Structure formats: C-alpha cells, structure tokens
Amino acid sequence: MDKAKITKAQAQAVELLKKVHPEASIVRMHVEYPEKWSQDFEGANGMELDLLIRALYNGYEVELTMEERMKVAFEETTAHDGCFYGDIVAEANGFHAGFITALKIAGIEVPGITD
C-alpha cells in the first residue's frame, strides 16, 4: 500500500498520537470522534479514516503547502553557494523579480521571498 500524503499539521498530530496511543486505539477513537481531537492533536480533526490508517501503518509523506512549493521553485534558481557567474546572474535576477511581482499581484505572502 502507498504512503499517505498528509499536511504538516496532520503529520504532527499523527506523531504525537503515536507517542501516547497504540495505532488500533487511535483508529478506534477517530472512528468514534473524528472531529473531537484536543488542541494538541487538532491536525487529525476531519482526516479521512483511510488516510489516517495509511499514515499510521504505511507511513506518510508531508505535502508542501503552496507557499512552501513557491519557495522551493524560487530557491531552485539560486546556486547552492549563492554565487552566479556570467549571464546566469541576469537570468536569475530577472526570474526572481518576475516571481516576486507575480506573488504580489496574486496577494500571496511567502516568508523569505516577499518579506
């Protein structure tokens, strides 16, 4: 079976739940009260049952938020050591300027890019 793809909040809830309850108990509680997880585990509220089960038993991958995906795309145009040379500097600067302008037009705030 495939790993579950879950949000960062869901992953935090799953990890905390696993520290205090056995997997079968977590599943049973979620079946009975899918929206009643306390504040520490609120990332599990409303999770589809099959998604929770896969995350518990098969593992999971954390889905990046849109902002996180934007930051990855932005940083892919930066050299690992922060050094560019030749025409690549102008190309990277142009990409960054256009990227920032598009984010501002869309009203999207991405820490590390638009701040």
PDB file of C-alpha atoms in Angstrom:
ATOM      1  CA  MET A   1       0.000   0.000   0.000  1.00  0.00           C
ATOM      2  CA  ASP A   2       1.176   3.536  -0.735  1.00  0.00           C
ATOM      3  CA  LYS A   3       2.299   6.023   1.860  1.00  0.00           C
ATOM      4  CA  ALA A   4      -0.270   8.617   2.799  1.00  0.00           C
ATOM      5  CA  LYS A   5       0.215  12.200   1.642  1.00  0.00           C
ATOM      6  CA  ILE A   6      -0.717  14.448   4.538  1.00  0.00           C
ATOM      7  CA  THR A   7      -0.266  18.032   5.653  1.00  0.00           C
ATOM      8  CA  LYS A   8       2.352  19.174   8.123  1.00  0.00           C
ATOM      9  CA  ALA A   9      -0.348  19.675  10.791  1.00  0.00           C
ATOM     10  CA  GLN A  10      -1.675  16.163  10.208  1.00  0.00           C
ATOM     11  CA  ALA A  11       1.842  14.714  10.430  1.00  0.00           C
ATOM     12  CA  GLN A  12       2.431  16.489  13.744  1.00  0.00           C
ATOM     13  CA  ALA A  13      -0.861  15.127  15.100  1.00  0.00           C
ATOM     14  CA  VAL A  14      -0.061  11.585  13.935  1.00  0.00           C
ATOM     15  CA  GLU A  15       3.377  11.670  15.554  1.00  0.00           C
ATOM     16  CA  LEU A  16       2.001  12.989  18.844  1.00  0.00           C
ATOM     17  CA  LEU A  17      -0.833  10.444  18.839  1.00  0.00           C
ATOM     18  CA  LYS A  18       1.590   7.584  18.217  1.00  0.00           C
ATOM     19  CA  LYS A  19       3.565   8.635  21.291  1.00  0.00           C
ATOM     20  CA  VAL A  20       0.567   8.260  23.599  1.00  0.00           C
ATOM     21  CA  HIS A  21      -1.716   5.659  21.994  1.00  0.00           C
ATOM     22  CA  PRO A  22      -1.342   2.382  20.096  1.00  0.00           C
ATOM     23  CA  GLU A  23      -2.353   2.570  16.423  1.00  0.00           C
ATOM     24  CA  ALA A  24      -5.517   0.487  16.879  1.00  0.00           C
ATOM     25  CA  SER A  25      -6.651   2.775  19.685  1.00  0.00           C
ATOM     26  CA  ILE A  26      -6.089   5.860  17.534  1.00  0.00           C
ATOM     27  CA  VAL A  27      -8.177   4.360  14.738  1.00  0.00           C
ATOM     28  CA  ARG A  28     -10.977   3.397  17.146  1.00  0.00           C
ATOM     29  CA  MET A  29     -11.052   6.898  18.677  1.00  0.00           C
ATOM     30  CA  HIS A  30     -11.069   8.510  15.224  1.00  0.00           C
ATOM     31  CA  VAL A  31     -13.995   6.345  14.096  1.00  0.00           C
ATOM     32  CA  GLU A  32     -15.988   7.399  17.166  1.00  0.00           C
ATOM     33  CA  TYR A  33     -14.932  11.055  17.319  1.00  0.00           C
ATOM     34  CA  PRO A  34     -13.351  12.220  14.020  1.00  0.00           C
ATOM     35  CA  GLU A  35     -13.749  15.917  14.891  1.00  0.00           C
ATOM     36  CA  LYS A  36     -13.084  15.806  18.630  1.00  0.00           C
ATOM     37  CA  TRP A  37      -9.296  15.673  18.863  1.00  0.00           C
ATOM     38  CA  SER A  38      -7.936  18.022  21.505  1.00  0.00           C
ATOM     39  CA  GLN A  39      -5.785  21.018  20.663  1.00  0.00           C
ATOM     40  CA  ASP A  40      -2.529  19.022  20.709  1.00  0.00           C
ATOM     41  CA  PHE A  41      -3.897  16.657  18.080  1.00  0.00           C
ATOM     42  CA  GLU A  42      -6.186  19.031  16.150  1.00  0.00           C
ATOM     43  CA  GLY A  43      -4.391  18.294  12.885  1.00  0.00           C
ATOM     44  CA  ALA A  44      -6.192  14.929  12.917  1.00  0.00           C
ATOM     45  CA  ASN A  45      -9.640  16.542  13.068  1.00  0.00           C
ATOM     46  CA  GLY A  46     -11.586  15.674   9.950  1.00  0.00           C
ATOM     47  CA  MET A  47      -8.910  13.414   8.449  1.00  0.00           C
ATOM     48  CA  GLU A  48     -10.352  10.743   6.206  1.00  0.00           C
ATOM     49  CA  LEU A  49     -10.209   7.433   8.058  1.00  0.00           C
ATOM     50  CA  ASP A  50      -8.339   5.606   5.292  1.00  0.00           C
ATOM     51  CA  LEU A  51      -5.764   8.417   5.165  1.00  0.00           C
ATOM     52  CA  LEU A  52      -5.165   8.188   8.907  1.00  0.00           C
ATOM     53  CA  ILE A  53      -4.855   4.406   8.759  1.00  0.00           C
ATOM     54  CA  ARG A  54      -2.337   4.562   5.898  1.00  0.00           C
ATOM     55  CA  ALA A  55      -0.341   7.243   7.731  1.00  0.00           C
ATOM     56  CA  LEU A  56      -0.244   5.108  10.882  1.00  0.00           C
ATOM     57  CA  TYR A  57       0.575   1.774   9.297  1.00  0.00           C
ATOM     58  CA  ASN A  58       2.303   2.544   5.980  1.00  0.00           C
ATOM     59  CA  GLY A  59       3.971   5.824   6.794  1.00  0.00           C
ATOM     60  CA  TYR A  60       3.421   9.171   5.157  1.00  0.00           C
ATOM     61  CA  GLU A  61       4.906  11.957   3.114  1.00  0.00           C
ATOM     62  CA  VAL A  62       4.244  15.548   4.089  1.00  0.00           C
ATOM     63  CA  GLU A  63       2.614  17.603   1.366  1.00  0.00           C
ATOM     64  CA  LEU A  64       4.178  21.001   0.887  1.00  0.00           C
ATOM     65  CA  THR A  65       1.855  23.979   1.131  1.00  0.00           C
ATOM     66  CA  MET A  66       1.548  26.270  -1.864  1.00  0.00           C
ATOM     67  CA  GLU A  67       3.839  28.763  -0.138  1.00  0.00           C
ATOM     68  CA  GLU A  68       6.434  26.057   0.514  1.00  0.00           C
ATOM     69  CA  ARG A  69       6.270  24.917  -3.130  1.00  0.00           C
ATOM     70  CA  MET A  70       6.720  28.540  -4.233  1.00  0.00           C
ATOM     71  CA  LYS A  71       9.791  28.888  -2.023  1.00  0.00           C
ATOM     72  CA  VAL A  72      11.298  25.687  -3.478  1.00  0.00           C
ATOM     73  CA  ALA A  73      10.752  26.953  -7.037  1.00  0.00           C
ATOM     74  CA  PHE A  74      12.237  30.337  -6.132  1.00  0.00           C
ATOM     75  CA  GLU A  75      15.296  28.807  -4.489  1.00  0.00           C
ATOM     76  CA  GLU A  76      15.945  26.426  -7.389  1.00  0.00           C
ATOM     77  CA  THR A  77      17.238  29.407  -9.353  1.00  0.00           C
ATOM     78  CA  THR A  78      19.851  30.187  -6.709  1.00  0.00           C
ATOM     79  CA  ALA A  79      23.212  28.453  -6.796  1.00  0.00           C
ATOM     80  CA  HIS A  80      23.964  26.332  -3.737  1.00  0.00           C
ATOM     81  CA  ASP A  81      26.799  28.612  -2.688  1.00  0.00           C
ATOM     82  CA  GLY A  82      24.879  31.768  -3.646  1.00  0.00           C
ATOM     83  CA  CYS A  83      27.363  32.561  -6.418  1.00  0.00           C
ATOM     84  CA  PHE A  84      26.415  33.086 -10.037  1.00  0.00           C
ATOM     85  CA  TYR A  85      28.606  33.924 -12.969  1.00  0.00           C
ATOM     86  CA  GLY A  86      28.168  35.446 -16.403  1.00  0.00           C
ATOM     87  CA  ASP A  87      24.709  35.621 -17.994  1.00  0.00           C
ATOM     88  CA  ILE A  88      23.221  33.390 -15.316  1.00  0.00           C
ATOM     89  CA  VAL A  89      23.181  36.351 -12.886  1.00  0.00           C
ATOM     90  CA  ALA A  90      20.905  38.416 -15.115  1.00  0.00           C
ATOM     91  CA  GLU A  91      18.650  35.439 -15.820  1.00  0.00           C
ATOM     92  CA  ALA A  92      18.287  34.566 -12.118  1.00  0.00           C
ATOM     93  CA  ASN A  93      17.693  38.196 -11.148  1.00  0.00           C
ATOM     94  CA  GLY A  94      15.025  38.526 -13.836  1.00  0.00           C
ATOM     95  CA  PHE A  95      13.332  35.305 -12.718  1.00  0.00           C
ATOM     96  CA  HIS A  96      13.359  36.416  -9.083  1.00  0.00           C
ATOM     97  CA  ALA A  97      11.941  39.852  -9.924  1.00  0.00           C
ATOM     98  CA  GLY A  98       9.158  38.337 -12.034  1.00  0.00           C
ATOM     99  CA  PHE A  99       8.393  35.721  -9.397  1.00  0.00           C
ATOM    100  CA  ILE A 100       8.129  38.341  -6.648  1.00  0.00           C
ATOM    101  CA  THR A 101       5.929  40.551  -8.838  1.00  0.00           C
ATOM    102  CA  ALA A 102       3.593  37.626  -9.599  1.00  0.00           C
ATOM    103  CA  LEU A 103       3.308  36.767  -5.899  1.00  0.00           C
ATOM    104  CA  LYS A 104       2.490  40.395  -5.046  1.00  0.00           C
ATOM    105  CA  ILE A 105      -0.141  40.606  -7.797  1.00  0.00           C
ATOM    106  CA  ALA A 106      -1.737  37.398  -6.510  1.00  0.00           C
ATOM    107  CA  GLY A 107      -1.595  38.685  -2.927  1.00  0.00           C
ATOM    108  CA  ILE A 108       0.484  35.708  -1.787  1.00  0.00           C
ATOM    109  CA  GLU A 109       2.892  36.197   1.102  1.00  0.00           C
ATOM    110  CA  VAL A 110       5.821  33.793   1.191  1.00  0.00           C
ATOM    111  CA  PRO A 111       8.226  34.266   4.096  1.00  0.00           C
ATOM    112  CA  GLY A 112      11.766  34.573   2.825  1.00  0.00           C
ATOM    113  CA  ILE A 113      10.628  35.854  -0.564  1.00  0.00           C
ATOM    114  CA  THR A 114       8.063  38.648  -0.188  1.00  0.00           C
ATOM    115  CA  ASP A 115       9.072  39.921   3.235  1.00  0.00           C
TER     116      ASP A 115
END
